Coordinates of C-alpha atoms and ligand atoms in Angstrom, one line a residue:
X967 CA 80.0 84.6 127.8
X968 CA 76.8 85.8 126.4
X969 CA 75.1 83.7 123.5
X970 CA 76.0 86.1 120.6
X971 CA 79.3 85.2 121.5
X972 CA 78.8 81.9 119.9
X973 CA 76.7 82.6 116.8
X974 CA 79.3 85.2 115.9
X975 CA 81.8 82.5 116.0
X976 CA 80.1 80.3 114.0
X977 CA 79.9 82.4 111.3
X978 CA 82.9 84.7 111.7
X979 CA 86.0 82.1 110.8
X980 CA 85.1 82.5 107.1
X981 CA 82.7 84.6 104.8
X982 CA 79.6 82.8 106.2
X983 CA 79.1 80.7 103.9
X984 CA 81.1 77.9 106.2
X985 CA 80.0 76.6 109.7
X986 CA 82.3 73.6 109.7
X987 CA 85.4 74.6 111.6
X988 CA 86.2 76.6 115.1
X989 CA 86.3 79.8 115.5
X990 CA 87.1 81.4 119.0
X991 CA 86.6 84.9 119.6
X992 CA 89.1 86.9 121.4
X993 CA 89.3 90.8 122.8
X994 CA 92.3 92.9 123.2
X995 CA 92.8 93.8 126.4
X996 CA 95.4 96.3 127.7
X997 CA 98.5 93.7 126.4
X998 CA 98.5 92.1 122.6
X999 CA 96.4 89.5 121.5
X1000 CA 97.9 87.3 123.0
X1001 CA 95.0 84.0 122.4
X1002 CA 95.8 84.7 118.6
X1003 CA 99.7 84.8 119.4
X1004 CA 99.2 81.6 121.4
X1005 CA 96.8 79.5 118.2
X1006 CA 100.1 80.8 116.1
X1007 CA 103.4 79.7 117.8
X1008 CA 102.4 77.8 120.7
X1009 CA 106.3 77.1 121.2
X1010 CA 109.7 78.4 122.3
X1011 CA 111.1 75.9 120.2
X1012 CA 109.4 76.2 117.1
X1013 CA 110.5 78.9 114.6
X1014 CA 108.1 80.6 112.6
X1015 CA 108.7 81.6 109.1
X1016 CA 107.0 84.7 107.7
X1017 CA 107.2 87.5 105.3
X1018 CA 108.8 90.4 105.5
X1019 CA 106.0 92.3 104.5
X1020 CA 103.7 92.5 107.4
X1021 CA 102.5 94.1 110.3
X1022 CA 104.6 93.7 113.2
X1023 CA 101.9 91.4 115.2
X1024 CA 102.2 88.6 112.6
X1025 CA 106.0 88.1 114.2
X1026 CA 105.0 89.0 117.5
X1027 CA 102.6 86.6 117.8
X1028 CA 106.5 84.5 118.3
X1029 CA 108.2 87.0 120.0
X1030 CA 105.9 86.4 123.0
X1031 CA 106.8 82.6 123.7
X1032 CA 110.2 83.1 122.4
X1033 CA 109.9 81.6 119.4
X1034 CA 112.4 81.8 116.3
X1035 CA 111.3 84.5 113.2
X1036 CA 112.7 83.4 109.8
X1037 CA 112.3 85.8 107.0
X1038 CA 111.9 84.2 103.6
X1039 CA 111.3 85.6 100.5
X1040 CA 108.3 87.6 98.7
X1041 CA 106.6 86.8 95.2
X1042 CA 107.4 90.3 93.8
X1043 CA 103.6 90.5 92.2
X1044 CA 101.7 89.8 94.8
X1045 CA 104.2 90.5 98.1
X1046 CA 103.0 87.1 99.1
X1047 CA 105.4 84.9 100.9
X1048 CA 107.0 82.8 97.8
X1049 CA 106.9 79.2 99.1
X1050 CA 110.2 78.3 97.3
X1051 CA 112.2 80.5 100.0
X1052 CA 110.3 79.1 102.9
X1053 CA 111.2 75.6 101.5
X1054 CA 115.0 76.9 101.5
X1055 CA 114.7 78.5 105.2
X1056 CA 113.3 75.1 106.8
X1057 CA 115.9 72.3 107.5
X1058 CA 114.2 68.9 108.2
X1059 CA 114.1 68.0 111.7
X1060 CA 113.3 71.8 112.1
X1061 CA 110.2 72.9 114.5
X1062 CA 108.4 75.4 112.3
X1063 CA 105.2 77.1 111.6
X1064 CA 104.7 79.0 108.2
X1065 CA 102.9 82.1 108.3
X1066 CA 101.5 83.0 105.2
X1067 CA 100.1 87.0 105.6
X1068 CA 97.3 87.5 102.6
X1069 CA 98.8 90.8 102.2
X1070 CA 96.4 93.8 101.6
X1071 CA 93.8 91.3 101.0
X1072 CA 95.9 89.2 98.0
X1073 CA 95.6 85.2 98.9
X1074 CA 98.6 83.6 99.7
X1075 CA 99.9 80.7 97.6
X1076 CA 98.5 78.5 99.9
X1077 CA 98.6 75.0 98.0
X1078 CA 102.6 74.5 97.2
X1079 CA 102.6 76.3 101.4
X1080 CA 100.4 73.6 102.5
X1081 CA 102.8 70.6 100.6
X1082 CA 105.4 72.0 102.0
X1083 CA 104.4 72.1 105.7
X1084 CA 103.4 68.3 104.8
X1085 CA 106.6 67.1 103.7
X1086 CA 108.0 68.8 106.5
X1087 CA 105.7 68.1 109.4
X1088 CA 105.5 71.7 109.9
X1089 CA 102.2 73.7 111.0
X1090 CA 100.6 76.4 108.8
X1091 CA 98.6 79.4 110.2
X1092 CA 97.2 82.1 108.1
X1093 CA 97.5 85.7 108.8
X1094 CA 94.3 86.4 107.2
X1095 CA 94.0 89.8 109.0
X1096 CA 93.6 91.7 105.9
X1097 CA 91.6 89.1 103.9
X1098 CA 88.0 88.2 105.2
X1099 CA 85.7 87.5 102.2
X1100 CA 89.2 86.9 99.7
X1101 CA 88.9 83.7 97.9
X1102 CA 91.1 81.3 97.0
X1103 CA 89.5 79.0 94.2
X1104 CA 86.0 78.5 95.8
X1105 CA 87.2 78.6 99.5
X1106 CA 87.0 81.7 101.5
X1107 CA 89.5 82.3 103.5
X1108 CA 89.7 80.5 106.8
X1109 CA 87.7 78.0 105.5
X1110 CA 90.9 75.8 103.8
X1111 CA 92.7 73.3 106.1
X1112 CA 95.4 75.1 107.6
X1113 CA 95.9 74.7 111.3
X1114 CA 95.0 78.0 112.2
X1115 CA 94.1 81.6 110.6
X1116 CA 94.1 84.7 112.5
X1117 CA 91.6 87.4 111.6
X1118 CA 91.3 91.0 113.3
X1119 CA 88.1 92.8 113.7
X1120 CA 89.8 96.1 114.0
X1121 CA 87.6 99.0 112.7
X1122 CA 89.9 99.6 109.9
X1123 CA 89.1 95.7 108.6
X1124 CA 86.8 94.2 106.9
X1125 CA 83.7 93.2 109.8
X1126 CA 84.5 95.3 112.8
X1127 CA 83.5 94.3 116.4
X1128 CA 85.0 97.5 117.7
X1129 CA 88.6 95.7 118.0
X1130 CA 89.2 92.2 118.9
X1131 CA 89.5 89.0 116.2
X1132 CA 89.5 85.5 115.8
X1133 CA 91.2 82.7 115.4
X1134 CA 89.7 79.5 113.6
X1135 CA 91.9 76.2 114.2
X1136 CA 91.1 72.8 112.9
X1137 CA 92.4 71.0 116.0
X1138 CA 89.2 70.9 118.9
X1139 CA 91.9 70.4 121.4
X1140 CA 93.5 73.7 120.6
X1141 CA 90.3 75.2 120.2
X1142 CA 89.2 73.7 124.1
X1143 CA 92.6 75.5 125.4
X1144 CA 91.7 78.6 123.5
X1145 CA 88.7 78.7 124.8
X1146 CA 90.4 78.4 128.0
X1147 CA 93.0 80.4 127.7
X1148 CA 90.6 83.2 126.9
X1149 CA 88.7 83.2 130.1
X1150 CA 91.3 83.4 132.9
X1151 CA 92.3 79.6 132.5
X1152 CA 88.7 78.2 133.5
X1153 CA 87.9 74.6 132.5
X1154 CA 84.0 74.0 133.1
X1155 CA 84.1 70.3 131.8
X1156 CA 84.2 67.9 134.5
X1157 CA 85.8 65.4 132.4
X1158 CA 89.1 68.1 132.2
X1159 CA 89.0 68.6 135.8
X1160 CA 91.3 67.6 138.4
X1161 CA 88.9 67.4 141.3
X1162 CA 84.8 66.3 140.6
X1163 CA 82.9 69.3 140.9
X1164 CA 80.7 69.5 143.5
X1165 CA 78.0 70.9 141.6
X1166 CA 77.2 72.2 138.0
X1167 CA 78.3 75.4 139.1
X1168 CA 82.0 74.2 139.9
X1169 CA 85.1 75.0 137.6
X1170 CA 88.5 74.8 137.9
X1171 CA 91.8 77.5 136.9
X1172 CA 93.8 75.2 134.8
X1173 CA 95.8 77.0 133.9
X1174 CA 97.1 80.8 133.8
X1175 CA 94.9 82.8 131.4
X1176 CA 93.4 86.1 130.5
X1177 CA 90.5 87.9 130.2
X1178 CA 90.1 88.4 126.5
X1179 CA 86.7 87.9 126.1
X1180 CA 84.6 89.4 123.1
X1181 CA 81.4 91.0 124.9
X1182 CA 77.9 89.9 123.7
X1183 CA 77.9 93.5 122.5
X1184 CA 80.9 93.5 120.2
X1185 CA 79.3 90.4 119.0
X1186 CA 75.8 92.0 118.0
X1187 CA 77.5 94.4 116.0
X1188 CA 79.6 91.7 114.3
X1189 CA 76.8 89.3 113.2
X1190 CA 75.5 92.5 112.1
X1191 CA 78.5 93.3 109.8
X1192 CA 79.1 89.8 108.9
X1193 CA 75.8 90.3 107.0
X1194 CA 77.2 93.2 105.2
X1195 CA 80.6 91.2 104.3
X1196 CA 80.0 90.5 100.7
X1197 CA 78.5 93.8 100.0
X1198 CA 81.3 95.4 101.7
X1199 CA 84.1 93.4 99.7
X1200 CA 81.9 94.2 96.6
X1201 CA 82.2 97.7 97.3
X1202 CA 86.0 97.5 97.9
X1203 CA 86.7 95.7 95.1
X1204 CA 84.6 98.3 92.7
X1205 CA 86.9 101.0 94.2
X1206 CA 90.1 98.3 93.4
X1207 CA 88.6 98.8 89.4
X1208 CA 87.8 102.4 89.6
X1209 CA 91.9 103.0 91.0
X1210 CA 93.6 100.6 88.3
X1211 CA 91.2 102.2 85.2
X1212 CA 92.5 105.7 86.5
X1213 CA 95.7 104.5 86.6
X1214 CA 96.4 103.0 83.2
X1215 CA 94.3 106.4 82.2
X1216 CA 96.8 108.4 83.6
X1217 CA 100.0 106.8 83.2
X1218 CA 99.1 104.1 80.4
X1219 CA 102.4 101.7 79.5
X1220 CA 104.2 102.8 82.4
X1221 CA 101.2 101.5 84.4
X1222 CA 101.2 97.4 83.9
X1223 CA 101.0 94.2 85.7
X1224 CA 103.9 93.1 84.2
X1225 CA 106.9 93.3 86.8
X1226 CA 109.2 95.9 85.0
X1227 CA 106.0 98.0 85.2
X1228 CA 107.2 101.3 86.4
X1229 CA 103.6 101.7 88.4
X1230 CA 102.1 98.3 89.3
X1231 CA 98.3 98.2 90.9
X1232 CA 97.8 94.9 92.6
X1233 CA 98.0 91.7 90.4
X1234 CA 94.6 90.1 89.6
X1235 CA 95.1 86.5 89.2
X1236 CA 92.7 84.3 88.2
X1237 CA 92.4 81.7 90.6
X1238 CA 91.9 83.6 93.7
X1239 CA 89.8 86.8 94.9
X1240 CA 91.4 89.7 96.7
X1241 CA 89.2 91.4 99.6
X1242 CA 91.6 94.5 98.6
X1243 CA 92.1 95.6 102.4
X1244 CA 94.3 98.2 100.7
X1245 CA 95.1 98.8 97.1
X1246 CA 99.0 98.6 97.6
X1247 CA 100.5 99.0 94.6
X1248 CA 105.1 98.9 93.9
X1249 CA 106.1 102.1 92.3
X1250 CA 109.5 102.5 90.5
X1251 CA 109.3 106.3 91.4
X1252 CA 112.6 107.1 90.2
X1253 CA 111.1 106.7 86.8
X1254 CA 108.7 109.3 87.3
X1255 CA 111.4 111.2 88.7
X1256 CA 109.7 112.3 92.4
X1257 CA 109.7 110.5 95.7
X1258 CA 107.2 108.5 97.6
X1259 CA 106.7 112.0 100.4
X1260 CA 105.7 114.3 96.8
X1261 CA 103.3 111.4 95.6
X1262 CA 101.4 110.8 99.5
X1263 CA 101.3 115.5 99.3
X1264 CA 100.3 115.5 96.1
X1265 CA 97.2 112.4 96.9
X1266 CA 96.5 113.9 99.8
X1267 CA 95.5 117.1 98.3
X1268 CA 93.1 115.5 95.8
X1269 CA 91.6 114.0 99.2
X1270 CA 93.1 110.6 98.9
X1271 CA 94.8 109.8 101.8
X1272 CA 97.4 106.9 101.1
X1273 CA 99.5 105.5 103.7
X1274 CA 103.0 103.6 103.3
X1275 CA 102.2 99.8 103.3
X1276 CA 104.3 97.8 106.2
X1277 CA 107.6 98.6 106.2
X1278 CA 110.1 96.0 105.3
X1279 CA 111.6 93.5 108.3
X1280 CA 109.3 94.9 111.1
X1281 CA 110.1 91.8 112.8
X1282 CA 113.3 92.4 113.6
X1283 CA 112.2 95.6 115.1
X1284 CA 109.4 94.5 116.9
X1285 CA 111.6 91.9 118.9
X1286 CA 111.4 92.6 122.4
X1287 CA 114.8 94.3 124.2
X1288 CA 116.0 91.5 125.7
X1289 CA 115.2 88.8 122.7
X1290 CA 117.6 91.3 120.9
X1291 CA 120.1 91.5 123.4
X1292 CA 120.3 87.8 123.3
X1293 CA 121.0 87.9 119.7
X1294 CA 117.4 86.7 118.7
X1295 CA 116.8 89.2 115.9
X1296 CA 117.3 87.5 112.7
X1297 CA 118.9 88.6 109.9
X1298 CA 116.5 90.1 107.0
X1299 CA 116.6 87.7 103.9
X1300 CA 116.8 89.4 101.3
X1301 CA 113.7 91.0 100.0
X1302 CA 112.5 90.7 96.5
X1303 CA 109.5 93.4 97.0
X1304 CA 112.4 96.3 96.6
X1305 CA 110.1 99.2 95.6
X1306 CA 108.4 100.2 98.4
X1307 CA 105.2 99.0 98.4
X1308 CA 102.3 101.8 99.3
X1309 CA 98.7 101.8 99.5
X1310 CA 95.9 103.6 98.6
X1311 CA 92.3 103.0 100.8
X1312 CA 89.8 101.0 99.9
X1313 CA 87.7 101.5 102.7
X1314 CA 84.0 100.9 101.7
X1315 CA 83.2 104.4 102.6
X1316 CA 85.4 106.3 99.8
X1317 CA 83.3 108.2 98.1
X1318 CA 82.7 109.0 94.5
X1319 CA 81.1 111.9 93.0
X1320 CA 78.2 110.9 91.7
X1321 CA 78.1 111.9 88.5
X1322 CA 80.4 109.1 87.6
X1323 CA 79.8 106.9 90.1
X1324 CA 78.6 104.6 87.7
X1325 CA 81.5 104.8 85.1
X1326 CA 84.2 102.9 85.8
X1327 CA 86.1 104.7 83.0
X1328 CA 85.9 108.0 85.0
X1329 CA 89.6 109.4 86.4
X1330 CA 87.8 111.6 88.6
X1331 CA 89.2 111.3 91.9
X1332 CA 88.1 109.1 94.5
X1333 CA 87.4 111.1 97.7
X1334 CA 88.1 109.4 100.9
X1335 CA 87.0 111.3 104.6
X1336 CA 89.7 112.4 106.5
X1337 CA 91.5 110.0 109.3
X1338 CA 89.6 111.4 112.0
X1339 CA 86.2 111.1 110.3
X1340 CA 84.3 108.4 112.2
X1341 CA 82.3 107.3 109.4
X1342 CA 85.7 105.9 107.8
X1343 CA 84.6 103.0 110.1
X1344 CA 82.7 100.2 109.0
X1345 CA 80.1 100.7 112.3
X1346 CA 78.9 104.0 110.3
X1347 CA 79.1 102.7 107.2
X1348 CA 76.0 101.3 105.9
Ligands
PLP872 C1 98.8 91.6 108.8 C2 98.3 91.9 110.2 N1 98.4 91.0 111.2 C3 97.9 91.2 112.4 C4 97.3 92.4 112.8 C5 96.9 92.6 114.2 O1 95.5 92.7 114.2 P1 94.8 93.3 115.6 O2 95.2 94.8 115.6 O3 93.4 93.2 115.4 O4 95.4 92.6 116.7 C6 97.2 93.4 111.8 C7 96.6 94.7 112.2 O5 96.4 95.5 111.4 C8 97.7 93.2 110.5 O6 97.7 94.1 109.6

């Protein structure tokens, strides 16, 4: 692996402001990312309990060694797993990873998470996919002390190295097997070999592996938008303020924070920073008497292009056919998130007109290119 490779990891497992922990890099192949999966739910017989609200990945990353999904319960401002429900899913005694997701950006509750997994002996892995450069306090995320978080590099996220992500674990012994794993199973150390090498040049399959290396490429293009990272999360957070003053402009009382708010934007709360991924926002849309398909036709037209945030219990979908025909699929807790979340974009390159760029105050609409306009991408961006 090239030597970007591992400048890019140094800086990519949190905003760049941290260099202490591991970060391994990892590209998709043809099958899933499978390194991440592995960092995640290394085993069959350890359950994994996650939110509802997610992409389906986040419970694949257990599907794929057979591991256990539990569905706990959401914090119906934030659509944050609520750590009270995972406390009431996980028996002691019980194998278990929580999986927090940072949904749409929004930090997890990660301090009464991390007690818990303590009392319990259970592991905690972030799905931080949507949240580089989010705070929580004064750490980034990725840079707290959870065994592992999992960030994607997707062109739609935050830094982009074309696709691929990154795991950062605090363990070096998972991070040594990661490495591994990565790279067809090759161990280079001669103190992890079986045999001596014969020469500096010897290595060893230890084990079965793949090839999801991140190319030196990829990586050049990263370090180059890890640079941009705070001015991008800057920019996406100005458009988060832009959609929230148009919405109180518009809607005023019915648009609130407050959880009977027919129309609630995304909480802000005060001891954390969202990297606003998306601006999902819960709408009670019976109130304004039209459905979520006339609200997505009638953004559309004014050239915002929302999408429907995840939908609830992918996980039960995403188990594979023959998990299911074992009776694996669990059975969807009940979700407290009942609106259906959506989301509008926040993508850095949403445009404004410029005559009121600069006034926050403005309900003039945001304009956002079209799904098939390359410079949606981060690569094009700035
Ligand atoms: C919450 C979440 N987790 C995991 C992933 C998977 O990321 P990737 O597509 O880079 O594997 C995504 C992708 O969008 C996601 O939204």
């Amino acid at each position: 692996m090239g030597p970007l490779v591992a400048r890019f990891e140094a800086g990519a497992g949190g905003d760049g402001r941290r260099r202490t922990r591991d970060g391994v890099l990892e590209r998709h192949g043809r099958a899933p990312p499978r390194v991440r999966a592995l960092a995640c739910i290394a085993r069959a017989d350890e359950s994994s309990s996650t939110s509802p609200i997610t992409f389906s990945a986040t419970a694949a990353a257990a599907y794929y060694v057979g591991a256990k999904v539990r569905i706990a319960d959401t914090d119906p401002r934030t659509g944050n797993l609520e750590p009270a429900s995972v406390e009431a899913l996980n028996r002691p005694a019980q194998r278990a990873r929580v999986v927090p997701v940072h949904l749409a950006g929004q930090p997890a509750d990660l301090a009464p998470l991390a007690a818990l997994a303590r009392r319990h002996g259970l592991r905690l892995v972030e799905d931080a996919c949507h949240a580089l450069g989010a705070t929580l306090g004064a750490t980034p995320i990725g840079g707290g002390d959870s065994d592992a978080v999992a960030f994607s590099f997707h062109p739609v996220k935050h830094v982009t190295t074309g696709e691929g992500g990154a795991v950062v674990v605090r363990d070096p012994d998972v991070k040594r097997r990661l490495d591994r794993l990565r790279s067809h199973g090759i161990e280079r150390d001669p103190a992890c070999m079986q045999a001596r090498p014969e020469g500096p040049w010897g290595y060893e399959v230890a084990e079965l592996g793949w090839n999801y290396r991140l190319p030196d490429i990829a990586c050049a293009l990263g370090l180059a938008q890890l640079a941009k990272l705070p001015a991008f999360v800057a920019r996406r957070r100005a458009l988060a303020a832009r959609y929230r003053v148009a919405l109180a402009a518009t809607f005023g009382a019915a648009s609130g924070d407050h959880l009977d708010a027919p129309l609630a934007p995304p909480a802000e709360l005060p001891d954390r920073t969202s990297a606003y991924h998306l601006f999902a926002n819960r709408r009670r849309l019976a109130h304004f008497g039209t459905t979520r398909a006339r609200v997505v036709a009638a953004l559309t037209a004014a050239r915002i292009h929302p999408g429907a945030l995840h939908p609830a219990a992918p996980p039960a979908r995403c188990t594979p056919r023959a998990a299911r025909a074992s009776s694996a699929a669990p059975a969807p807790a009940p979700i407290a998130t009942t609106p259906a979340p959506s989301a509008c974009p926040c993508f850095p390159r949403c445009t404004t007109p410029m005559s009121t760029a600069s006034s926050p105050s403005s309900t003039a609409p945001l304009e956002v290119p079209h799904h098939d306009d390359p410079d949606r991408h981060n690569v094009r961006s700035r």
